[in-house]
């Protein structure tokens, strides 16, 4: 009996040693490969499928040169060498993109459903056998409007390095009074080519909240429904706290990079809702993807009757697709694909105080709500409202200017006092920052000449 006890103890003691034969560095490198494969599968799927839906094309080589180049380390050192397959159905529509990453594991898959674009599956996940078909849009995009006069010089400077060393501009569009004054695109891009919004989607999310408020389905001052029990103080977090990045919840990195959701195939529910409270709600600014995701989750019951696609259609944003996780929850902190013209229409909605063709889509004064810095503010050159950044402290820029901003240089600048929307799209690599305040100044000066 005693010998058996000693033997069992020896086996238990030895087991952890065997389990630790793989080092943390090995585990991290393997995880990075899985993330890189998911990143590649999703971007190939979304960029190509959404372009084809718009009646245009993107090639894998174009995606590799733009979306898959200059991404964050260490994924950038891995992503290009991972083999991929683009699988199409009998109609020629993308069904899925498959990327191999480990010989002993299933590939990473991004599955395409034309209702909601591409969704990244969890590792080992298989596409749902039922896919829906959405016809290609039948919208005449027309030729780009060539900027004239001083505006031409401003637009041209956006494609150089005047406003940031190493930046890579893909599109610029300037609109005043609802009329496009000028637009320009990098080779391979054009009016019909959508790009990922990254965090510009957060401003779209705030707009969807506004639409829910107008319909009486949400109130920004009420609990967002976080927390699992009545004595859980997370229940005091409101939608307003979430839109203002002031939930008080913990986040493990600045911005909550949410790599497991964006590239790893986890879901919104698994990723964004469980974080603990470490500050009183409304007391600290902490930019976090998870706060926007939680705000969208708080209004998800409205999507059955009022899906994001319905708002896009009403606004004439026909090239815009809000993509979802594999469980169907929208990733409205980042994963929306849209054209520059659609983003200009989005900005115009705010210049028109939430009206579109005589119909109110946002509550009266919603523009003041999203552009007022009523909560705790970030350090740095820009303030923050509710889902929008503020250029209220930028020299030479009207104090009422606010903007949707996203990773890799996505900007929708809204200038109410000049009835102007400025869109700049890019694929800027890490460390290269496009100076949007300087570019806004440049454009606004050109419009006065």
Coordinates of C-alpha atoms in Angstrom, one line a residue:
X1 CA 0.0 0.0 0.0
X2 CA 2.8 2.4 1.0
X3 CA 4.8 1.5 -2.2
X4 CA 1.7 2.2 -4.3
X5 CA 1.2 5.6 -2.6
X6 CA 4.9 6.5 -3.2
X7 CA 4.6 5.4 -6.9
X8 CA 1.5 7.4 -7.4
X9 CA 3.1 10.5 -5.8
X10 CA 6.1 10.1 -8.1
X11 CA 3.9 9.9 -11.2
X12 CA 2.0 13.0 -10.1
X13 CA 5.3 14.9 -9.5
X14 CA 6.7 13.9 -12.9
X15 CA 3.6 14.8 -14.9
X16 CA 4.1 18.6 -14.7
X17 CA 7.7 18.2 -15.8
X18 CA 6.7 16.3 -18.9
X19 CA 4.0 18.8 -19.6
X20 CA 6.5 21.7 -19.5
X21 CA 8.8 20.1 -22.1
X22 CA 7.4 22.7 -24.6
X23 CA 8.7 26.2 -23.7
X24 CA 6.7 29.3 -23.5
X25 CA 8.6 30.7 -26.5
X26 CA 7.5 27.6 -28.5
X27 CA 3.9 28.1 -27.4
X28 CA 4.0 31.8 -28.3
X29 CA 5.5 31.1 -31.7
X30 CA 2.9 28.5 -32.4
X31 CA 0.1 30.8 -31.4
X32 CA 1.5 33.6 -33.6
X33 CA 1.4 31.2 -36.6
X34 CA -2.2 30.5 -35.8
X35 CA -3.1 34.2 -35.6
X36 CA -1.1 35.0 -38.7
X37 CA -3.0 32.2 -40.6
X38 CA -6.4 33.6 -39.4
X39 CA -5.4 37.1 -40.3
X40 CA -4.4 36.0 -43.8
X41 CA -7.6 33.9 -44.3
X42 CA -9.9 36.7 -43.2
X43 CA -8.3 39.5 -45.2
X44 CA -8.0 37.5 -48.4
X45 CA -11.7 36.5 -48.0
X46 CA -13.1 39.9 -47.1
X47 CA -11.0 42.0 -49.5
X48 CA -11.7 39.9 -52.5
X49 CA -15.3 38.8 -51.8
X50 CA -16.5 42.3 -50.8
X51 CA -14.9 43.8 -53.9
X52 CA -16.5 41.2 -56.2
X53 CA -19.9 42.0 -54.6
X54 CA -19.4 45.6 -55.7
X55 CA -18.7 44.5 -59.3
X56 CA -14.9 45.0 -59.1
X57 CA -11.9 42.9 -58.3
X58 CA -9.0 42.4 -55.9
X59 CA -6.3 39.9 -56.5
X60 CA -4.5 37.9 -53.8
X61 CA -1.3 39.7 -54.9
X62 CA -2.9 43.1 -54.3
X63 CA -4.1 42.0 -50.8
X64 CA -0.6 40.7 -50.1
X65 CA 0.9 44.0 -51.1
X66 CA -1.5 46.2 -49.1
X67 CA -3.5 44.5 -46.3
X68 CA -0.9 41.8 -45.6
X69 CA 2.2 44.0 -45.7
X70 CA 3.3 46.3 -42.8
X71 CA 1.1 44.5 -40.2
X72 CA 2.0 44.2 -36.6
X73 CA 5.0 42.1 -35.4
X74 CA 5.4 39.2 -35.1
X75 CA 2.6 38.3 -37.6
X76 CA 4.3 40.2 -40.4
X77 CA 7.3 37.8 -40.4
X78 CA 5.0 34.8 -40.7
X79 CA 2.0 35.6 -42.8
X80 CA 3.4 35.7 -46.3
X81 CA 4.8 32.2 -46.3
X82 CA 1.6 30.4 -45.1
X83 CA 0.0 28.5 -48.0
X84 CA -3.6 29.3 -48.8
X85 CA -6.5 28.1 -51.0
X86 CA -9.4 30.2 -52.2
X87 CA -12.4 27.9 -52.6
X88 CA -15.3 29.0 -54.8
X89 CA -18.7 27.5 -55.4
X90 CA -20.3 26.6 -58.7
X91 CA -21.4 30.2 -59.2
X92 CA -17.8 31.5 -58.8
X93 CA -18.5 33.1 -55.4
X94 CA -15.9 32.7 -52.7
X95 CA -17.1 29.9 -50.3
X96 CA -14.1 30.0 -48.0
X97 CA -10.4 30.8 -47.7
X98 CA -8.2 28.1 -46.2
X99 CA -4.7 28.8 -44.7
X100 CA -2.4 26.0 -43.5
X101 CA -0.3 26.8 -40.4
X102 CA 0.7 23.6 -38.7
X103 CA 1.1 20.0 -40.0
X104 CA -0.7 18.5 -36.9
X105 CA -3.6 20.9 -36.8
X106 CA -6.6 21.8 -39.0
X107 CA -6.2 24.9 -41.2
X108 CA -7.5 28.3 -40.4
X109 CA -10.7 29.1 -42.3
X110 CA -12.6 32.3 -43.2
X111 CA -16.0 31.4 -44.4
X112 CA -18.0 33.6 -46.7
X113 CA -21.7 34.2 -46.4
X114 CA -23.0 37.0 -48.5
X115 CA -25.4 38.3 -45.9
X116 CA -22.5 39.3 -43.6
X117 CA -19.3 38.9 -45.5
X118 CA -16.6 36.7 -44.1
X119 CA -16.4 35.2 -40.7
X120 CA -13.3 33.7 -39.2
X121 CA -13.9 30.2 -37.8
X122 CA -12.3 28.9 -34.6
X123 CA -9.4 26.6 -35.1
X124 CA -10.7 23.3 -36.3
X125 CA -14.1 24.8 -37.1
X126 CA -16.0 23.9 -40.2
X127 CA -18.3 26.2 -42.2
X128 CA -22.0 26.0 -41.7
X129 CA -23.5 23.8 -44.4
X130 CA -26.2 26.5 -45.2
X131 CA -25.0 29.6 -46.9
X132 CA -27.2 32.5 -48.1
X133 CA -26.8 34.3 -51.4
X134 CA -27.0 38.0 -51.8
X135 CA -27.0 39.4 -55.3
X136 CA -24.2 41.7 -56.3
X137 CA -25.1 45.3 -55.9
X138 CA -26.2 47.1 -59.0
X139 CA -24.9 50.6 -58.3
X140 CA -23.2 52.9 -60.8
X141 CA -20.0 54.1 -59.2
X142 CA -18.9 56.3 -62.0
X143 CA -15.5 57.8 -62.6
X144 CA -13.6 59.6 -59.7
X145 CA -14.1 63.3 -59.4
X146 CA -10.8 64.9 -60.2
X147 CA -9.9 67.6 -57.6
X148 CA -9.3 71.1 -59.0
X149 CA -7.3 74.1 -58.0
X150 CA -5.7 74.3 -54.6
X151 CA -7.6 71.1 -53.5
X152 CA -5.6 69.1 -56.1
X153 CA -2.4 70.0 -54.4
X154 CA -3.8 69.0 -51.0
X155 CA -5.0 65.7 -52.2
X156 CA -1.7 65.0 -54.0
X157 CA 0.3 65.7 -50.8
X158 CA -1.8 63.0 -49.0
X159 CA -0.2 60.4 -51.3
X160 CA 3.3 61.4 -50.5
X161 CA 5.0 61.7 -47.2
X162 CA 4.1 65.3 -46.4
X163 CA 1.8 64.2 -43.6
X164 CA 3.8 61.3 -42.3
X165 CA 6.9 59.4 -43.2
X166 CA 6.3 55.9 -44.5
X167 CA 2.5 56.3 -44.7
X168 CA 0.6 54.6 -47.6
X169 CA -2.5 56.4 -48.7
X170 CA -5.0 54.3 -50.7
X171 CA -7.9 56.9 -51.1
X172 CA -8.8 60.5 -50.4
X173 CA -12.3 62.0 -50.9
X174 CA -13.4 65.5 -50.0
X175 CA -17.0 66.4 -49.9
X176 CA -18.7 69.7 -49.1
X177 CA -22.5 70.3 -48.9
X178 CA -23.1 66.7 -50.0
X179 CA -21.1 67.2 -53.2
X180 CA -17.8 65.4 -53.9
X181 CA -15.2 68.1 -54.7
X182 CA -12.4 65.6 -55.4
X183 CA -11.2 62.1 -54.9
X184 CA -8.1 60.1 -55.8
X185 CA -7.1 56.5 -55.4
X186 CA -3.9 54.4 -55.3
X187 CA -3.4 52.0 -58.2
X188 CA -5.6 48.9 -57.7
X189 CA -8.2 50.9 -55.7
X190 CA -11.1 53.0 -56.8
X191 CA -14.6 54.1 -56.0
X192 CA -16.0 50.6 -55.9
X193 CA -13.2 49.0 -53.8
X194 CA -14.0 48.6 -50.1
X195 CA -11.4 48.5 -47.4
X196 CA -11.7 47.5 -43.7
X197 CA -12.6 50.4 -41.5
X198 CA -10.8 49.1 -38.4
X199 CA -11.9 51.4 -35.6
X200 CA -13.9 53.7 -37.8
X201 CA -16.4 51.0 -37.1
X202 CA -16.7 52.3 -33.5
X203 CA -18.2 55.4 -34.8
X204 CA -20.6 53.4 -36.9
X205 CA -21.5 51.4 -33.7
X206 CA -22.3 54.7 -31.9
X207 CA -24.5 55.6 -34.8
X208 CA -26.4 52.3 -34.5
X209 CA -26.9 53.1 -30.8
X210 CA -28.3 56.4 -31.8
X211 CA -30.8 54.8 -34.2
X212 CA -31.8 52.4 -31.4
X213 CA -32.3 55.4 -29.1
X214 CA -34.5 57.1 -31.7
X215 CA -36.7 54.0 -31.9
X216 CA -37.1 53.9 -28.1
X217 CA -35.2 50.6 -27.9
X218 CA -32.2 52.0 -25.9
X219 CA -31.2 54.7 -23.5
X220 CA -27.5 55.6 -23.1
X221 CA -27.9 56.4 -19.4
X222 CA -29.2 52.9 -18.6
X223 CA -27.2 49.8 -17.7
X224 CA -25.6 48.0 -20.6
X225 CA -26.5 44.7 -19.0
X226 CA -22.9 43.6 -18.0
X227 CA -22.4 41.6 -14.9
X228 CA -23.9 38.3 -13.9
X229 CA -25.6 39.1 -10.6
X230 CA -27.4 42.0 -8.9
X231 CA -24.4 42.6 -6.6
X232 CA -22.0 42.8 -9.6
X233 CA -21.0 46.4 -9.9
X234 CA -20.5 46.0 -13.6
X235 CA -24.3 46.3 -13.8
X236 CA -23.8 50.1 -13.1
X237 CA -21.9 50.4 -16.4
X238 CA -24.1 52.3 -18.9
X239 CA -24.0 52.4 -22.7
X240 CA -22.8 55.9 -22.3
X241 CA -19.8 54.7 -20.3
X242 CA -19.0 52.2 -23.0
X243 CA -19.3 54.7 -25.9
X244 CA -17.0 57.1 -24.0
X245 CA -14.4 54.4 -23.2
X246 CA -15.0 54.9 -19.5
X247 CA -16.4 51.6 -18.4
X248 CA -13.7 51.2 -15.7
X249 CA -13.1 47.6 -16.8
X250 CA -9.6 46.1 -16.9
X251 CA -7.9 45.6 -20.3
X252 CA -4.7 43.8 -20.7
X253 CA -3.3 46.0 -23.5
X254 CA -3.9 49.6 -24.5
X255 CA -6.8 49.5 -26.9
X256 CA -7.6 45.8 -26.0
X257 CA -6.1 44.5 -29.2
X258 CA -8.5 41.6 -29.0
X259 CA -6.3 39.4 -31.2
X260 CA -8.2 36.2 -30.2
X261 CA -11.4 37.8 -31.7
X262 CA -9.8 39.6 -34.7
X263 CA -7.5 36.9 -35.8
X264 CA -7.9 33.9 -33.5
X265 CA -11.5 32.8 -34.2
X266 CA -13.0 33.5 -30.8
X267 CA -16.4 35.1 -30.5
X268 CA -17.6 38.5 -29.2
X269 CA -19.2 36.8 -26.2
X270 CA -16.0 34.9 -25.3
X271 CA -13.8 37.9 -25.7
X272 CA -15.4 41.2 -24.8
X273 CA -17.9 40.8 -21.9
X274 CA -16.1 39.2 -19.0
X275 CA -13.5 41.7 -18.0
X276 CA -13.5 42.8 -14.3
X277 CA -14.1 46.2 -13.0
X278 CA -11.0 48.1 -11.6
X279 CA -12.2 51.7 -11.6
X280 CA -15.5 53.4 -10.9
X281 CA -17.5 53.6 -14.2
X282 CA -17.1 57.0 -15.7
X283 CA -13.9 57.9 -13.8
X284 CA -11.1 56.8 -16.2
X285 CA -10.6 56.9 -20.0
X286 CA -9.2 53.6 -21.3
X287 CA -9.6 53.1 -25.1
X288 CA -10.9 49.6 -25.5
X289 CA -12.3 47.5 -28.3
X290 CA -14.2 45.6 -25.7
X291 CA -16.3 48.6 -24.6
X292 CA -17.6 49.2 -28.1
X293 CA -18.3 45.5 -28.5
X294 CA -20.3 45.5 -25.2
X295 CA -22.2 48.6 -26.3
X296 CA -23.3 46.8 -29.5
X297 CA -24.2 43.7 -27.5
X298 CA -26.4 45.9 -25.4
X299 CA -28.6 46.7 -28.4
X300 CA -28.4 43.4 -30.3
X301 CA -32.1 42.7 -29.8
X302 CA -32.9 45.6 -32.1
X303 CA -30.9 44.1 -35.0
X304 CA -33.7 41.6 -35.9
X305 CA -35.9 44.5 -37.0
X306 CA -33.2 47.1 -37.6
X307 CA -29.9 45.3 -38.8
X308 CA -26.9 47.4 -39.6
X309 CA -27.5 46.6 -43.3
X310 CA -30.8 48.4 -43.1
X311 CA -29.2 51.6 -42.0
X312 CA -26.5 51.3 -44.6
X313 CA -29.2 50.8 -47.3
X314 CA -31.1 53.9 -46.1
X315 CA -28.0 56.0 -46.2
X316 CA -27.0 54.8 -49.7
X317 CA -24.0 53.0 -48.3
X318 CA -24.5 50.1 -50.7
X319 CA -20.8 49.1 -50.6
X320 CA -20.7 48.6 -46.9
X321 CA -20.8 45.2 -45.1
X322 CA -20.7 44.7 -41.3
X323 CA -19.0 41.4 -40.7
X324 CA -19.6 39.1 -37.8
X325 CA -18.0 36.4 -35.7
X326 CA -18.8 32.8 -36.4
X327 CA -21.7 32.9 -34.0
X328 CA -23.3 35.8 -35.8
X329 CA -22.4 38.7 -33.4
X330 CA -21.2 41.8 -35.3
X331 CA -17.6 42.9 -34.7
X332 CA -18.5 46.5 -34.9
X333 CA -15.3 47.6 -33.2
X334 CA -13.3 47.0 -36.4
X335 CA -14.6 44.5 -39.0
X336 CA -16.7 46.6 -41.4
X337 CA -15.8 46.9 -45.1
X338 CA -16.8 50.0 -47.0
X339 CA -15.9 52.4 -49.8
X340 CA -14.7 56.0 -49.4
X341 CA -17.9 57.3 -50.9
X342 CA -20.0 55.4 -48.3
X343 CA -17.9 56.9 -45.5
X344 CA -18.6 60.3 -46.9
X345 CA -22.3 59.5 -46.9
X346 CA -21.9 58.4 -43.3
X347 CA -20.2 61.7 -42.4
X348 CA -22.9 63.7 -44.2
X349 CA -25.6 62.1 -41.9
X350 CA -24.0 64.0 -39.1
X351 CA -23.8 67.3 -41.0
X352 CA -27.5 66.9 -41.7
X353 CA -28.2 66.3 -37.9
X354 CA -29.2 62.7 -38.4
X355 CA -31.6 63.3 -41.3
X356 CA -31.7 61.5 -44.6
X357 CA -34.1 62.5 -47.4
X358 CA -36.5 64.1 -44.9
X359 CA -36.5 61.1 -42.5
X360 CA -34.9 61.3 -39.1
X361 CA -32.5 58.4 -38.5
X362 CA -30.8 59.8 -35.3
X363 CA -32.2 61.7 -32.4
X364 CA -32.1 65.5 -32.5
X365 CA -28.8 66.7 -31.2
X366 CA -27.1 63.3 -31.6
X367 CA -24.2 65.2 -33.3
X368 CA -23.8 67.2 -30.1
X369 CA -23.9 64.1 -28.0
X370 CA -21.2 62.2 -29.9
X371 CA -18.9 65.3 -30.2
X372 CA -19.1 66.5 -26.6
X373 CA -16.2 65.6 -24.3
X374 CA -18.4 65.0 -21.3
X375 CA -16.4 62.1 -19.9
X376 CA -12.8 61.5 -18.8
X377 CA -10.4 62.4 -21.6
X378 CA -7.4 60.7 -23.1
X379 CA -3.9 62.0 -23.0
X380 CA -2.6 63.2 -26.4
X381 CA -3.6 65.7 -29.1
X382 CA -7.2 64.6 -29.5
X383 CA -10.2 64.6 -27.3
X384 CA -13.0 61.9 -27.2
X385 CA -16.7 62.1 -27.3
X386 CA -19.0 59.1 -27.6
X387 CA -17.6 56.8 -30.3
X388 CA -15.8 59.7 -32.1
X389 CA -12.5 61.5 -31.7
X390 CA -12.4 65.3 -31.3
X391 CA -10.0 67.7 -33.1
X392 CA -11.1 70.5 -30.7
X393 CA -7.5 71.2 -29.6
X394 CA -5.9 71.0 -33.1
X395 CA -4.4 74.3 -34.2
X396 CA -5.8 75.7 -37.4
X397 CA -8.8 73.3 -37.3
X398 CA -12.3 74.5 -36.4
X399 CA -13.1 73.6 -32.8
X400 CA -16.3 71.7 -33.8
X401 CA -14.3 69.2 -35.9
X402 CA -14.7 65.6 -34.9
X403 CA -13.7 62.3 -36.6
X404 CA -14.0 58.6 -36.9
X405 CA -10.5 57.1 -36.8
X406 CA -9.1 53.6 -37.4
X407 CA -6.0 51.6 -37.5
X408 CA -3.6 51.8 -40.5
X409 CA -4.8 55.4 -41.2
X410 CA -8.6 55.3 -41.7
X411 CA -10.2 58.7 -41.1
X412 CA -13.6 60.3 -41.6
X413 CA -13.3 64.0 -40.6
X414 CA -16.5 65.9 -40.1
X415 CA -16.3 69.7 -40.0
X416 CA -19.9 71.1 -39.3
X417 CA -18.9 74.8 -39.5
X418 CA -17.6 74.2 -43.1
X419 CA -20.2 71.6 -44.0
X420 CA -17.3 69.4 -45.1
X421 CA -16.4 65.7 -44.8
X422 CA -12.8 64.5 -45.5
X423 CA -12.1 60.8 -46.0
X424 CA -8.6 59.4 -46.0
X425 CA -7.9 55.7 -46.3
X426 CA -4.6 54.0 -45.9
X427 CA -2.6 50.9 -45.2
X428 CA 0.0 52.6 -43.0
X429 CA 2.5 50.2 -41.3
X430 CA 3.3 50.2 -37.6
X431 CA 5.2 53.3 -36.6
X432 CA 4.1 55.4 -39.6
X433 CA 1.4 57.8 -38.5
X434 CA -0.6 60.0 -40.9
X435 CA -1.0 63.5 -39.4
X436 CA -4.8 63.9 -39.9
X437 CA -4.9 67.3 -38.2
X438 CA -2.3 68.7 -40.6
X439 CA -4.1 67.2 -43.6
X440 CA -7.4 68.5 -42.4
X441 CA -5.8 72.0 -42.2
X442 CA -4.3 71.6 -45.6
X443 CA -7.7 70.7 -47.2
X444 CA -9.7 73.4 -45.4
X445 CA -7.2 76.1 -46.4
X446 CA -7.5 74.9 -50.0
X447 CA -11.3 75.1 -49.9
X448 CA -11.1 78.8 -48.8
X449 CA -8.9 79.7 -51.8

